Every structure is written in structure tokens, then in C-alpha cells.
Coordinates of C-alpha atoms in Angstrom, one line a residue:
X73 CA 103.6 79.4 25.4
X74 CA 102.8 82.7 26.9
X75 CA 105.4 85.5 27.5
X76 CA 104.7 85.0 31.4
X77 CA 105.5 81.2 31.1
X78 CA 108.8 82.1 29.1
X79 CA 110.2 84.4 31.8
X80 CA 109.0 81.8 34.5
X81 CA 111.2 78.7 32.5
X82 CA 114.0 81.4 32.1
X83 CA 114.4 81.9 35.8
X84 CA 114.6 78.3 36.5
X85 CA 117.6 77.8 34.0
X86 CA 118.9 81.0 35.6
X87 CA 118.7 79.1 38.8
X88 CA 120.1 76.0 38.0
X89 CA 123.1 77.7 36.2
X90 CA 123.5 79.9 39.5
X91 CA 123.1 77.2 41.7
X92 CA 126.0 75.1 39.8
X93 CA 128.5 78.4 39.9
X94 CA 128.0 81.3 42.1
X95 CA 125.6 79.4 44.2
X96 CA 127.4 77.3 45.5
X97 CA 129.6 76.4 48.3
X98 CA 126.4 76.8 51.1
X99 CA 125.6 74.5 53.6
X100 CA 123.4 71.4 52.3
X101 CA 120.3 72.9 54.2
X102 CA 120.3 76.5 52.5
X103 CA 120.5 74.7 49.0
X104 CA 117.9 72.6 50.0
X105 CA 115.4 75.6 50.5
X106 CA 116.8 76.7 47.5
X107 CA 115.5 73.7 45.4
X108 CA 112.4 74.2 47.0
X109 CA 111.8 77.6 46.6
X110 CA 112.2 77.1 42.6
X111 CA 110.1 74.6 42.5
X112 CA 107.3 76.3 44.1
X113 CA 108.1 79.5 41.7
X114 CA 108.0 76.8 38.9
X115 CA 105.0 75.7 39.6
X116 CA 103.4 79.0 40.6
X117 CA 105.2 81.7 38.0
X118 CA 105.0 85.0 37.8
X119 CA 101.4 86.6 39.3
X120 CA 98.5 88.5 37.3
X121 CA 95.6 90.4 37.3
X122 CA 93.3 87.2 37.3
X123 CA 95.1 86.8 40.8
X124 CA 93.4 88.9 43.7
X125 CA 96.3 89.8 45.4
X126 CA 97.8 91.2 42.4
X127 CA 94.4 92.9 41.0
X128 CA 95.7 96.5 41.1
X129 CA 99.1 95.6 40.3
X130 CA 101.0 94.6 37.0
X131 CA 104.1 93.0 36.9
X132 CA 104.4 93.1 32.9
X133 CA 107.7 95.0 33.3
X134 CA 109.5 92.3 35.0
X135 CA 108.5 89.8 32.6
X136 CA 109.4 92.1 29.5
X137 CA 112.8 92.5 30.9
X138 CA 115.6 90.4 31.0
X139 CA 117.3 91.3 34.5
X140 CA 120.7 89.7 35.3
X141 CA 121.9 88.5 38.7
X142 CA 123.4 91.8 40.0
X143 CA 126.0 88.9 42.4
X144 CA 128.4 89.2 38.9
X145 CA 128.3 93.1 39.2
X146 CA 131.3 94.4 42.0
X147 CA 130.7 98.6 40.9
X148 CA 133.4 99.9 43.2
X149 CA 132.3 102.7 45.8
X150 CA 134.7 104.9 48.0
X151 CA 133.9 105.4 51.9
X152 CA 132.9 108.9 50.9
X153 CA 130.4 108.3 48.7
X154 CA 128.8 105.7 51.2
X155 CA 129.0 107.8 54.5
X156 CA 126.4 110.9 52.9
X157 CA 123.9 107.9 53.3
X158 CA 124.5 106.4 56.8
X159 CA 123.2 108.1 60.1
X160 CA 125.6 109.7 62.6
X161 CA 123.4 107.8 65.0
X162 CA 124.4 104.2 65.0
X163 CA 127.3 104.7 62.1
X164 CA 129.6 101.8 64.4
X165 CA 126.5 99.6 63.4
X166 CA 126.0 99.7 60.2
X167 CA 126.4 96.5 57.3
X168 CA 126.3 98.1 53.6
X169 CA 125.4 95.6 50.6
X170 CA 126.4 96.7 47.1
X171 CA 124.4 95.0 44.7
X172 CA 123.0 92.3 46.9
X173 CA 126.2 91.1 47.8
X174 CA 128.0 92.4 51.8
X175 CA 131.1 94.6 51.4
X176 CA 133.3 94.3 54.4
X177 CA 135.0 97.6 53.6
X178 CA 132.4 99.9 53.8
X179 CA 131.1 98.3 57.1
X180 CA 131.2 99.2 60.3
X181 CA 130.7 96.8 63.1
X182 CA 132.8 98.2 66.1
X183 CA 129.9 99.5 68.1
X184 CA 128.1 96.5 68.3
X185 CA 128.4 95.0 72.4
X186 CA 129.9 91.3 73.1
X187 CA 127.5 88.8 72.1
X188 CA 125.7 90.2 69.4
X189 CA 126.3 88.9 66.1
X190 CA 125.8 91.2 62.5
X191 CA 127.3 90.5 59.3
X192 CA 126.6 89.0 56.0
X193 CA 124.0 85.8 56.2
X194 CA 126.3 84.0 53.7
X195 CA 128.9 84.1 56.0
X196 CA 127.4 83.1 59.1
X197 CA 125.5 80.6 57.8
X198 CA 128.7 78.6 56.4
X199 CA 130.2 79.2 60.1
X200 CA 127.8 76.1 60.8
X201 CA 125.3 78.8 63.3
X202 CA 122.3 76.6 64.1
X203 CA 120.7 80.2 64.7
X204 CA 120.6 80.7 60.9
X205 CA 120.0 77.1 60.4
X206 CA 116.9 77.1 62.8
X207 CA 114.9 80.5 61.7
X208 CA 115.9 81.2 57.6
X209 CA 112.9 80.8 55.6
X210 CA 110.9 79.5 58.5
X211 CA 108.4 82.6 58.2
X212 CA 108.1 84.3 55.5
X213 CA 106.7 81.3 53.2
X214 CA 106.9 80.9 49.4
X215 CA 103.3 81.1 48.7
X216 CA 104.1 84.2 47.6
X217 CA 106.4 83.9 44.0
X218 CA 108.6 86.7 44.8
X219 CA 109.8 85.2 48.6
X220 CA 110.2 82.2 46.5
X221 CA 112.1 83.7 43.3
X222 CA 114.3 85.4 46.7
X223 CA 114.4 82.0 48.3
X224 CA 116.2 79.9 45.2
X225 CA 118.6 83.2 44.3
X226 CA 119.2 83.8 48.0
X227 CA 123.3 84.2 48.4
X228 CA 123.3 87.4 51.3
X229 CA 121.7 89.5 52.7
X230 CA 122.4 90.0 56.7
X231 CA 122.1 88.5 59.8
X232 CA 121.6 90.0 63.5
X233 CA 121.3 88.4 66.8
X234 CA 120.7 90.3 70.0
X235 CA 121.2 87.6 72.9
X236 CA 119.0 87.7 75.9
X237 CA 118.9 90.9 77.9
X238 CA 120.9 92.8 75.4
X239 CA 119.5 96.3 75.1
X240 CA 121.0 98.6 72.0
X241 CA 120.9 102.0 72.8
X242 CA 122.3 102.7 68.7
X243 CA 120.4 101.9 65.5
X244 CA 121.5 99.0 63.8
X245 CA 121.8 100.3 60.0
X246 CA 121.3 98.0 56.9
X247 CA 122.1 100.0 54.0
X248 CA 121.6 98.2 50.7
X249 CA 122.6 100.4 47.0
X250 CA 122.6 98.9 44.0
X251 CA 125.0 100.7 42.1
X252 CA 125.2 99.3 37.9
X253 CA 125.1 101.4 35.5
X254 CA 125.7 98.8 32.9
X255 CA 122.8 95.8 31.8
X256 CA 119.6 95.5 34.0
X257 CA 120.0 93.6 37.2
X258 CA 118.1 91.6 40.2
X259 CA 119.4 91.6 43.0
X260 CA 117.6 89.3 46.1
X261 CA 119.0 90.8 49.3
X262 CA 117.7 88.3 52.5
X263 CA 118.2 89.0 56.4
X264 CA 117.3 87.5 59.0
X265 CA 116.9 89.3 62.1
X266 CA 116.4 87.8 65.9
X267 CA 116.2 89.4 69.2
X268 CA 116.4 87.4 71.7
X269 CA 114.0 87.6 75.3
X270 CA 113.8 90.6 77.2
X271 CA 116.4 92.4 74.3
X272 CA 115.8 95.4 72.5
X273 CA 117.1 96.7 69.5
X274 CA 115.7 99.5 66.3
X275 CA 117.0 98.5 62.7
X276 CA 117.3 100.7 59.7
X277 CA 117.0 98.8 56.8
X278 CA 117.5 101.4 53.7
X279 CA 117.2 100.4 50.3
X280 CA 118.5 103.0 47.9
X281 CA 119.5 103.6 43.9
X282 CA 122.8 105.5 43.0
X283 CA 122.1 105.2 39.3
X284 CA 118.5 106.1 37.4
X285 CA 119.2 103.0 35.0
X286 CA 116.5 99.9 35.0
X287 CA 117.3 97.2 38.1
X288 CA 115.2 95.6 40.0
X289 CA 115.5 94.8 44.4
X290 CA 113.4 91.7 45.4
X291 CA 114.0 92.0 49.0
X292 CA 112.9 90.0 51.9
X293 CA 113.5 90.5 55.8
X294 CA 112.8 87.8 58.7
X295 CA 112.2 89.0 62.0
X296 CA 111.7 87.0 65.0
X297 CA 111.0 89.0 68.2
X298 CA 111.3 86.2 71.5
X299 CA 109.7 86.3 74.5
X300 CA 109.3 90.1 76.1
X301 CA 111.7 92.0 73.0
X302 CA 111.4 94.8 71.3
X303 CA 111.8 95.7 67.9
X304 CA 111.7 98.6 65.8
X305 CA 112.4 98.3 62.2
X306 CA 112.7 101.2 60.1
X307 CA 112.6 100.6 56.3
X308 CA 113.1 103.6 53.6
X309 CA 112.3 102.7 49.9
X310 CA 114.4 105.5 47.7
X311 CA 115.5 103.4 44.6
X312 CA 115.9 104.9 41.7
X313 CA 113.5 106.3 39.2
X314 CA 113.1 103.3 36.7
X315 CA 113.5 100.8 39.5
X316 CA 111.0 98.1 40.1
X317 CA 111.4 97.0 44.0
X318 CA 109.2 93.8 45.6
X319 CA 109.6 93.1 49.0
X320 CA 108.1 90.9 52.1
X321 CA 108.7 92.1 55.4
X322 CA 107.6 89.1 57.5
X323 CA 107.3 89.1 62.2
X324 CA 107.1 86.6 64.2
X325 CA 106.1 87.5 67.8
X326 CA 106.3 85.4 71.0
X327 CA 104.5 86.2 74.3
X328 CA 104.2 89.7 75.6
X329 CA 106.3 90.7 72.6
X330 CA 106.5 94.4 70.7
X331 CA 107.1 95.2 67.3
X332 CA 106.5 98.2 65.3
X333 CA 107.5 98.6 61.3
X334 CA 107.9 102.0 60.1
X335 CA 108.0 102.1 56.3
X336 CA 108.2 104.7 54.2
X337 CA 108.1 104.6 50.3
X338 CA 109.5 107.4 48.0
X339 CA 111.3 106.2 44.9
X340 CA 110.8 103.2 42.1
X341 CA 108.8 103.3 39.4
X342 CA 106.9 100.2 40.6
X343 CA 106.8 99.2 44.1
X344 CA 104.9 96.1 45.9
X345 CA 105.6 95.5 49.6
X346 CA 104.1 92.7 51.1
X347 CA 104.0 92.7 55.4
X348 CA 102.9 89.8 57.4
X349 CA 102.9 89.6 61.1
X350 CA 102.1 86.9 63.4
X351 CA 101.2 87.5 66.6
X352 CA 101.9 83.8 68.1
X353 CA 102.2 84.6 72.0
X354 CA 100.1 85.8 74.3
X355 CA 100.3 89.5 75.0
X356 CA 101.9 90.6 72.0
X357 CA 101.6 94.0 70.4
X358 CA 102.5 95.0 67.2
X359 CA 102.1 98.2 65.2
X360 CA 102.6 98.8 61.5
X361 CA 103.1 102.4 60.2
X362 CA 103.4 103.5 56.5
X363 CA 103.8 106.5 54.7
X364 CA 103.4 107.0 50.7
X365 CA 104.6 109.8 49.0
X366 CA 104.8 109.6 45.5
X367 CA 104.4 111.5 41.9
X368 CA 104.8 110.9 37.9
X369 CA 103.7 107.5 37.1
X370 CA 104.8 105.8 40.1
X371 CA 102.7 102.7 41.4
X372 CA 103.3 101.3 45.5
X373 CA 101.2 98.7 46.6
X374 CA 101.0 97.5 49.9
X375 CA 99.4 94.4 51.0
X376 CA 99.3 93.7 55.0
X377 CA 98.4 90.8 56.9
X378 CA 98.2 90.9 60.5
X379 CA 97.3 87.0 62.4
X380 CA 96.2 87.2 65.8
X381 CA 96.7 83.5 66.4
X382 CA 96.9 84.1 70.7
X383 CA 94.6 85.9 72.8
X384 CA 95.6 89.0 74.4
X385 CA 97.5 90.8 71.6
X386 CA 96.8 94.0 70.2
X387 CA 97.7 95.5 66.7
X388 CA 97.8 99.1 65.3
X389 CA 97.8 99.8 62.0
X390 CA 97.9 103.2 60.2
X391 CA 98.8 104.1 56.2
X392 CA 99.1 107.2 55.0
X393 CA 99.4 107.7 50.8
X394 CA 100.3 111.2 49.2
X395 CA 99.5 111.0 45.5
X396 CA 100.4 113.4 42.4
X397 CA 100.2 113.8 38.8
X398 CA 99.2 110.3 37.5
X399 CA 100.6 108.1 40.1
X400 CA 98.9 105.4 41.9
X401 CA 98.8 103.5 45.3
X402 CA 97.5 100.4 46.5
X403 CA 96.6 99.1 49.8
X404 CA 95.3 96.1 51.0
X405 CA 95.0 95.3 54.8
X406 CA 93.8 92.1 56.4
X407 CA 93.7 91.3 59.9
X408 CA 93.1 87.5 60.7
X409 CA 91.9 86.6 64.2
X410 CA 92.1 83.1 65.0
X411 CA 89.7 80.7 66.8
X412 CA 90.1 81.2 70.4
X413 CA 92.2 84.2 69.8
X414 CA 90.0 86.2 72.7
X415 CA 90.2 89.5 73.6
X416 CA 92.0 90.6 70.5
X417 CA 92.4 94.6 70.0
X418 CA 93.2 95.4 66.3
X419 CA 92.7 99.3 64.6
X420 CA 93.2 99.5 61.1
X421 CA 93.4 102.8 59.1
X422 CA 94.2 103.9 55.3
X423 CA 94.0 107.7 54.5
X424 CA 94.7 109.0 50.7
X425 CA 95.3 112.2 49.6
X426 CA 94.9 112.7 45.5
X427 CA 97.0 116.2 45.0
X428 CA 95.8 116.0 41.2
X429 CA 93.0 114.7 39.1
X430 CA 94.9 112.0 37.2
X431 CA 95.9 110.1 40.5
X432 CA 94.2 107.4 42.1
X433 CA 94.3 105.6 44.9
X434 CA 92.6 101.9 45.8
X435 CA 92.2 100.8 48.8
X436 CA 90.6 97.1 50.8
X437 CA 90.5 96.9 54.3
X438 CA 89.4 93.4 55.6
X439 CA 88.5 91.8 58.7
X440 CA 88.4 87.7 59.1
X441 CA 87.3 86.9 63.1
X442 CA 87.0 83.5 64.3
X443 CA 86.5 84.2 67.8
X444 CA 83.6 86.5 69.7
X445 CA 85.5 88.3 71.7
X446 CA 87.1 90.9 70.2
X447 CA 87.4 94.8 69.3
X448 CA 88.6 95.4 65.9
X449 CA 88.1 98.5 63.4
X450 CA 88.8 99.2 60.2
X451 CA 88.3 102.5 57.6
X452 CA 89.7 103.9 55.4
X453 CA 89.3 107.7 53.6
X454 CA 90.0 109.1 50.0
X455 CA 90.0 111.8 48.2
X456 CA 91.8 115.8 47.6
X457 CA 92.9 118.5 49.8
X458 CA 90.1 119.8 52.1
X459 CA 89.3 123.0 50.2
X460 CA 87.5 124.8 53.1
X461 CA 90.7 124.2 54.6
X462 CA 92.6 125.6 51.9
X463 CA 90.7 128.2 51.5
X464 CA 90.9 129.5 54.8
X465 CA 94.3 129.9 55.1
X466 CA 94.5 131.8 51.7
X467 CA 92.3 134.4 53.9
X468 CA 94.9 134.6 56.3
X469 CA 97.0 135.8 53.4
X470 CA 99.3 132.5 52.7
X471 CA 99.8 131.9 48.9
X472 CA 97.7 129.0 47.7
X473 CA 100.6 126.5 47.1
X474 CA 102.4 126.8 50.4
X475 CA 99.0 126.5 52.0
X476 CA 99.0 123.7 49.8
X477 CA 102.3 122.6 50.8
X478 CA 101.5 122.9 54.5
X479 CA 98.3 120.7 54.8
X480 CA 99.6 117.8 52.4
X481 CA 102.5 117.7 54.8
X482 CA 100.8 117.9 57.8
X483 CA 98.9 114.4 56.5
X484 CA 102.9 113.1 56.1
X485 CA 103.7 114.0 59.8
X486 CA 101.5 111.8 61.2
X487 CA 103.9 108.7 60.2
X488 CA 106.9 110.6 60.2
X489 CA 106.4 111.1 64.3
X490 CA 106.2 108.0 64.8
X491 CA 109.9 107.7 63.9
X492 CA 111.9 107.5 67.4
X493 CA 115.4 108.3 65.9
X494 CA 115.9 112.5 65.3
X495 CA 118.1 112.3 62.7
X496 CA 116.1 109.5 60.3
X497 CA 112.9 111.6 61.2
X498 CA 114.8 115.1 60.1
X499 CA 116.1 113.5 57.4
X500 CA 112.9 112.0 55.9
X501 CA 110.9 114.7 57.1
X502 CA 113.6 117.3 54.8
X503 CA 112.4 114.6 51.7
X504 CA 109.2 114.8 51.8
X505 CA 109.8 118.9 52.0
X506 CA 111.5 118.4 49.0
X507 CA 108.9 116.7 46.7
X508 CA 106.5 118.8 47.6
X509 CA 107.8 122.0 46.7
X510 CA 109.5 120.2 43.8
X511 CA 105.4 119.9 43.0
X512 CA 104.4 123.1 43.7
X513 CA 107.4 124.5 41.3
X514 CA 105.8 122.6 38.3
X515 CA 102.1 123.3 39.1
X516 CA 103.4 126.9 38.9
X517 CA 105.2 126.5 36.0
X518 CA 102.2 124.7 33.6
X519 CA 100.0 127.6 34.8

């Protein structure tokens, strides 16, 4: 038996030990999905290279470690150390998860207006909400092994309803640390998110290490935007150094609909972030934005997949990746048009920028169109600063790694301005400062 197929039969004992202890005491329906998620991971295991969706990306180092289920692991943080990482904006909205698992204490939920509902999933869904009931793994399908290891280990994770005609002014924050410093842990934070027709809201959804030890986040987030909402979601990837983090972000849009993801990915060693959206009314609009900046050995992969299954909807898509030292990013992008999905408007773009001869970026736009009348575009660019550039900014007398500095992050602005609220876009913007001089320092230094 293969290591892959050892790790795969480990999980499912881990699940059926979890489901008989910690796992239970949920509604008949959520242990249902359960049992079917772990049999489709059963069935499937753990991905490969002979799998083309996982071609550029190796998963060896979650089947050579043994992670525990972080919901055992209650590390005890103060207010003080939590409030450094939540936005002034929004901070009466905001549910923090330690470990996977919601902590009451360190929430705040007083902002939130009558009728909207926000709190831990496990919670609401053993209140008996049909909400819950009626959209929870309805979307983001367990085709994909991770969904379905985060499927059969689901326990919390958070849940947010904005009833009709509710407009948030605030961000809504979900802040979610993992915070062991003991054994290696998994932790499989789910939400579920719903506005509700003619609502608006913008999420935050942060995912960030307090300890460099070896965890792993296999994340996955649900959003259903209803008849003429809006959503923005926000999500910021800073785990910690030896962190692995998997993730699906999966939409599902009704008529005349908008939403736009913002994701930005800093920190992990490995990182794979899998976004599907569905575009299933008529008139709906839906923009992805992604920025990569990353050095060392890091890896981020991200694999879109935008369905146009109505006509009259319109998609934007644009990735940015920064790349340093020997670090490496992934993107693969795939817009599906339907048959009679007519006048379809879909713009896809990928730009790399390879700071240093040992990174490498791989990148595979695709287009699949089933109907003939359409307008959709795809490229996608590679390769190191433009040295014409560089060198004509040198004439104007600025030292070569500031000029450096100044073009690389000029290629990081582009995403960062598409960032609506000030203080996640100064705060970001102060990050992506900071790794870049933190790379001019030790190009200086091996000279």
C-alpha cells in the first residue's frame, strides 16, 4: 500500500473516531453530509501529479505529516493580543475562531443591525435554522478531496445572513488564528455566507498564524449572493512560515447579482486556493482579484473557475504574482460559458513578475464556450523587471533597489486598489512595503 493510500485510510479512522466523540451532537442532516463527504475522500484520496489540476502542485507534505484535529487544542489568547489584528472599521462586527473552533469572548457582534444573523455555524445550525439547513454544502461540491476532507471534519466555522434590503455600511470581520505551538494540527474552518435580495454587505475573512510551528488550515467559504445583492469578500492568507493552507472559495449568484473576491496571499509555505463562481441568473457580474507576493521557497497556486450558465453576465478577472528567490506560483483560470449563455462578457488576465532567477511562475488560462455569442479574453504575461525601465530611473539618480522597490510595487497596486476599505488597503499595502525592502536588505547583503 502506498504512503498516499495510508494517509487517505488514516483520515477515515480519524473521522469515524471524530464523528463518534467531538463530532457529535449535530443535527441528523450535517452528519449526513459528513458521511458523505468521507466517502467521496475515500474513494478519491489525497491528489497527485498524474492529476491535472494538481500538476504544478505537490501535496507530499500533508501526507508525510501526521496533523491532529486542532478542535482538542483551546491555546488561550487575551483581548489584547487579538485586537492588533482586527480593523477599527467594522471592529462591532467581527467573529474570531481559534483553532477552527468560535470563541465567544473575543467576539464582537454588537454592531450588527436587527435581523442579521452572525455567529458560529455549529451553533446556528443546532438552533434548527432551515437557512443553514437549506445552503451548507450545496455549492462548493466534494469533487474536490480537500472540500470533502472539510466536509466530513466540518464542526464550525461561521455563518452570516443579511435579510432582504439590509445594507451594511461596516465590514463584517472573520478572523480565524491558529494558535498551537504544541503537535501539528488541521484545522477545517467552514462558513457559510448569504445575503439576501437587494442587501449589501463586504466581508473580511483573515486567516493568520501566531506561531511559525507546522499546522495546516483547510478552509472553505459558501457564498450565495440573491437576487440584486452585493458582495464583497476580502480574504488575506498570512499563516505562518511552515504552514500548509488549502482553501475553496465557492459564489453562487442569482439575477442581476454582484460579487467581487479580493484575495491576497502572503504567508505559508504551501498554499492552494481553489475559486469557483457561478454565475446562475441573468445579469450577474462578478469580479475576481488576486495578488501574490511571495519569497523563499514558498509555493501558491490558484485555480479559478468562472461558469457563465445565464446570458447577460459579465466576469472580470485579474491575478497579479510577485515572485523571489526560489519561490513559485501557480495559476490556472477557466472560464466556462454554457450553451445558450448569450452575450456573455468575460476578461481574464495573469501577470508574473520573477524578481530573481531561481523563481518561476506557471500559468494556464482557458476558455470553454458553448454558445456564439460572446466576448471573452484571455492572456497572460511573465517574466523580470523591465530593465529599460529600471534603468531609466537609475538616470534620474534613484539607487537601483528602491527603483527596484518602486516598480515591483507599482505591479502590487493594481490589486491593492481595488480594495474599498482604507484601513485593509493601508494595512496590506504597509506589507507588501515590508517584504520588499525586507528583499532589497538581503540582495544588498549577499553582494
Amino acid at each position: 500500500m502506498t504512503k498516499a493510500l495510508e494517509v487517505r485510510d488514516e483520515y477515515v479512522a480519524d473521522y469515524e473516531a471524530f464523528s463518534g466523540n467531538g463530532g457529535s451532537g449535530v443535527p441528523q442532516w450535517f452528519e449526513h453530509l459528513r458521511r458523505e463527504a468521507i466517502q467521496q475522500f475515500s474513494t478519491a484520496g489525497f491528489p497527485n501529479s498524474r492529476d491535472e489540476r494538481w500538476r504544478f502542485t505537490s501535496v507530499a507534505h500533508l501526507t508525510d505529516t501526521k496533523f491532529a484535529l486542532a478542535n482538542g487544542e483551546r491555546p488561550t489568547l487575551s483581548l489584547g493580543e487579538v485586537k492588533q489584528h482586527i480593523l477599527e472599521a467594522g471592529k462591532d462586527q467581527c467573529l474570531v475562531f481559534v483553532n477552527g473552533r468560535h470563541s465567544k469572548e473575543l467576539s464582537s457582534t454588537d454592531g450588527f443591525p436587527d435581523g442579521v444573523v452572525a455567529g458560529s455555524l455549529r451553533d446556528v445550525a443546532n438552533s434548527g435554522s432551515k437557512r443553514v439547513e437549506r445552503h451548507l454544502a450545496k455549492y462548493a461540491t466534494t469533487d474536490n478531496p480537500f472540500t470533502a476532507l472539510s466536509t466530513a471534519f466540518m464542526s464550525d466555522g461561521a455563518f452570516l445572513y443579511v435579510p432582504q434590503d439590509v445594507i451594511l455600511g461596516e465590514p463584517i470581520q472573520l478572523l480565524f488564528l491558529t494558535a498551537s505551538a504544541g503537535r501539528p494540527v488541521v484545522s477545517h474552518p467552514r462558513n457559510l455566507i448569504v445575503v439576501g435580495r437587494n442587501a449589501a454587505a463586504s466581508v473580511v475573512e483573515t486567516h493568520l498564524g501566531l506561531v511559525d510551528g507546522t499546522y495546516w488550515t483547510n478552509a472553505v467559504t459558501e457564498a450565495v449572493v440573491q437576487e440584486n445583492a452585493r458582495l464583497h469578500l476580502y480574504r488575506v492568507q498570512r499563516e505562518g512560515a511552515r504552514a500548509s493552507h488549502t482553501a475553496t472559495t465557492q459564489s453562487h449568484q442569482r439575477r442581476d447579482s454582484n460579487f467581487a473576491l479580493t484575495t491576497i496571499e502572503i504567508g505559508g509555505a504551501l498554499s492552494r486556493h481553489d475559486i469557483n463562481a457561478v454565475l446562475a441568473g441573468q445579469g450577474a457580474e462578478c469580479s475576481l482579484y488576486g495578488l501574490t507576493q511571495i519569497q523563499g521557497k514558498q509555493h501558491v497556486d490558484h485555480h479559478t473557475t468562472i461558469e457563465h450558465a445565464r446570458p447577460h453576465c459579465k466576469s472580470w478577472e485579474f491575478f497579479n504574482g510577485i515572485y523571489d528567490d526560489k519561490s513559485r506560483g501557480v495559476f490556472t483560470g477557466r472560464i466556462l460559458v454554457h450553451p445558450g449563455a448569450q452575450q456573455t462578457d468575460s476578461k481574464q488576465t495573469n501577470n508574473n513578475l520573477l524578481l530573481s532567477k531561481g523563481a518561476r511562475a506557471d500559468s494556464q488560462p482557458q476558455l470553454e464556450i458553448y454558445a456564439d455569442d460572446v466576448k471573452c479574453t484571455h492572456g497572460a504575461t511573465l517574466g523580470p523587471i523591465d530593465e529599460k525601465a529600471l534603468f531609466y530611473m537609475q538616470t534620474r539618480g534613484i539607487e537601483a533597489e528602491v527603483a527596484r522597490n518602486l516598480l515591483t510595487y507599482g505591479f502590487g497596486v493594481e490589486i491593492l486598489n481595488e480594495i474599498e476599505i482604507a484601513e485593509l488597503r493601508e494595512q496590506l499595502d504597509q506589507l507588501v512595503h515590508a517584504r520588499l525592502d525586507d528583499g532589497a536588505e538581503r540582495r544588498r547583503a549577499v553582494r
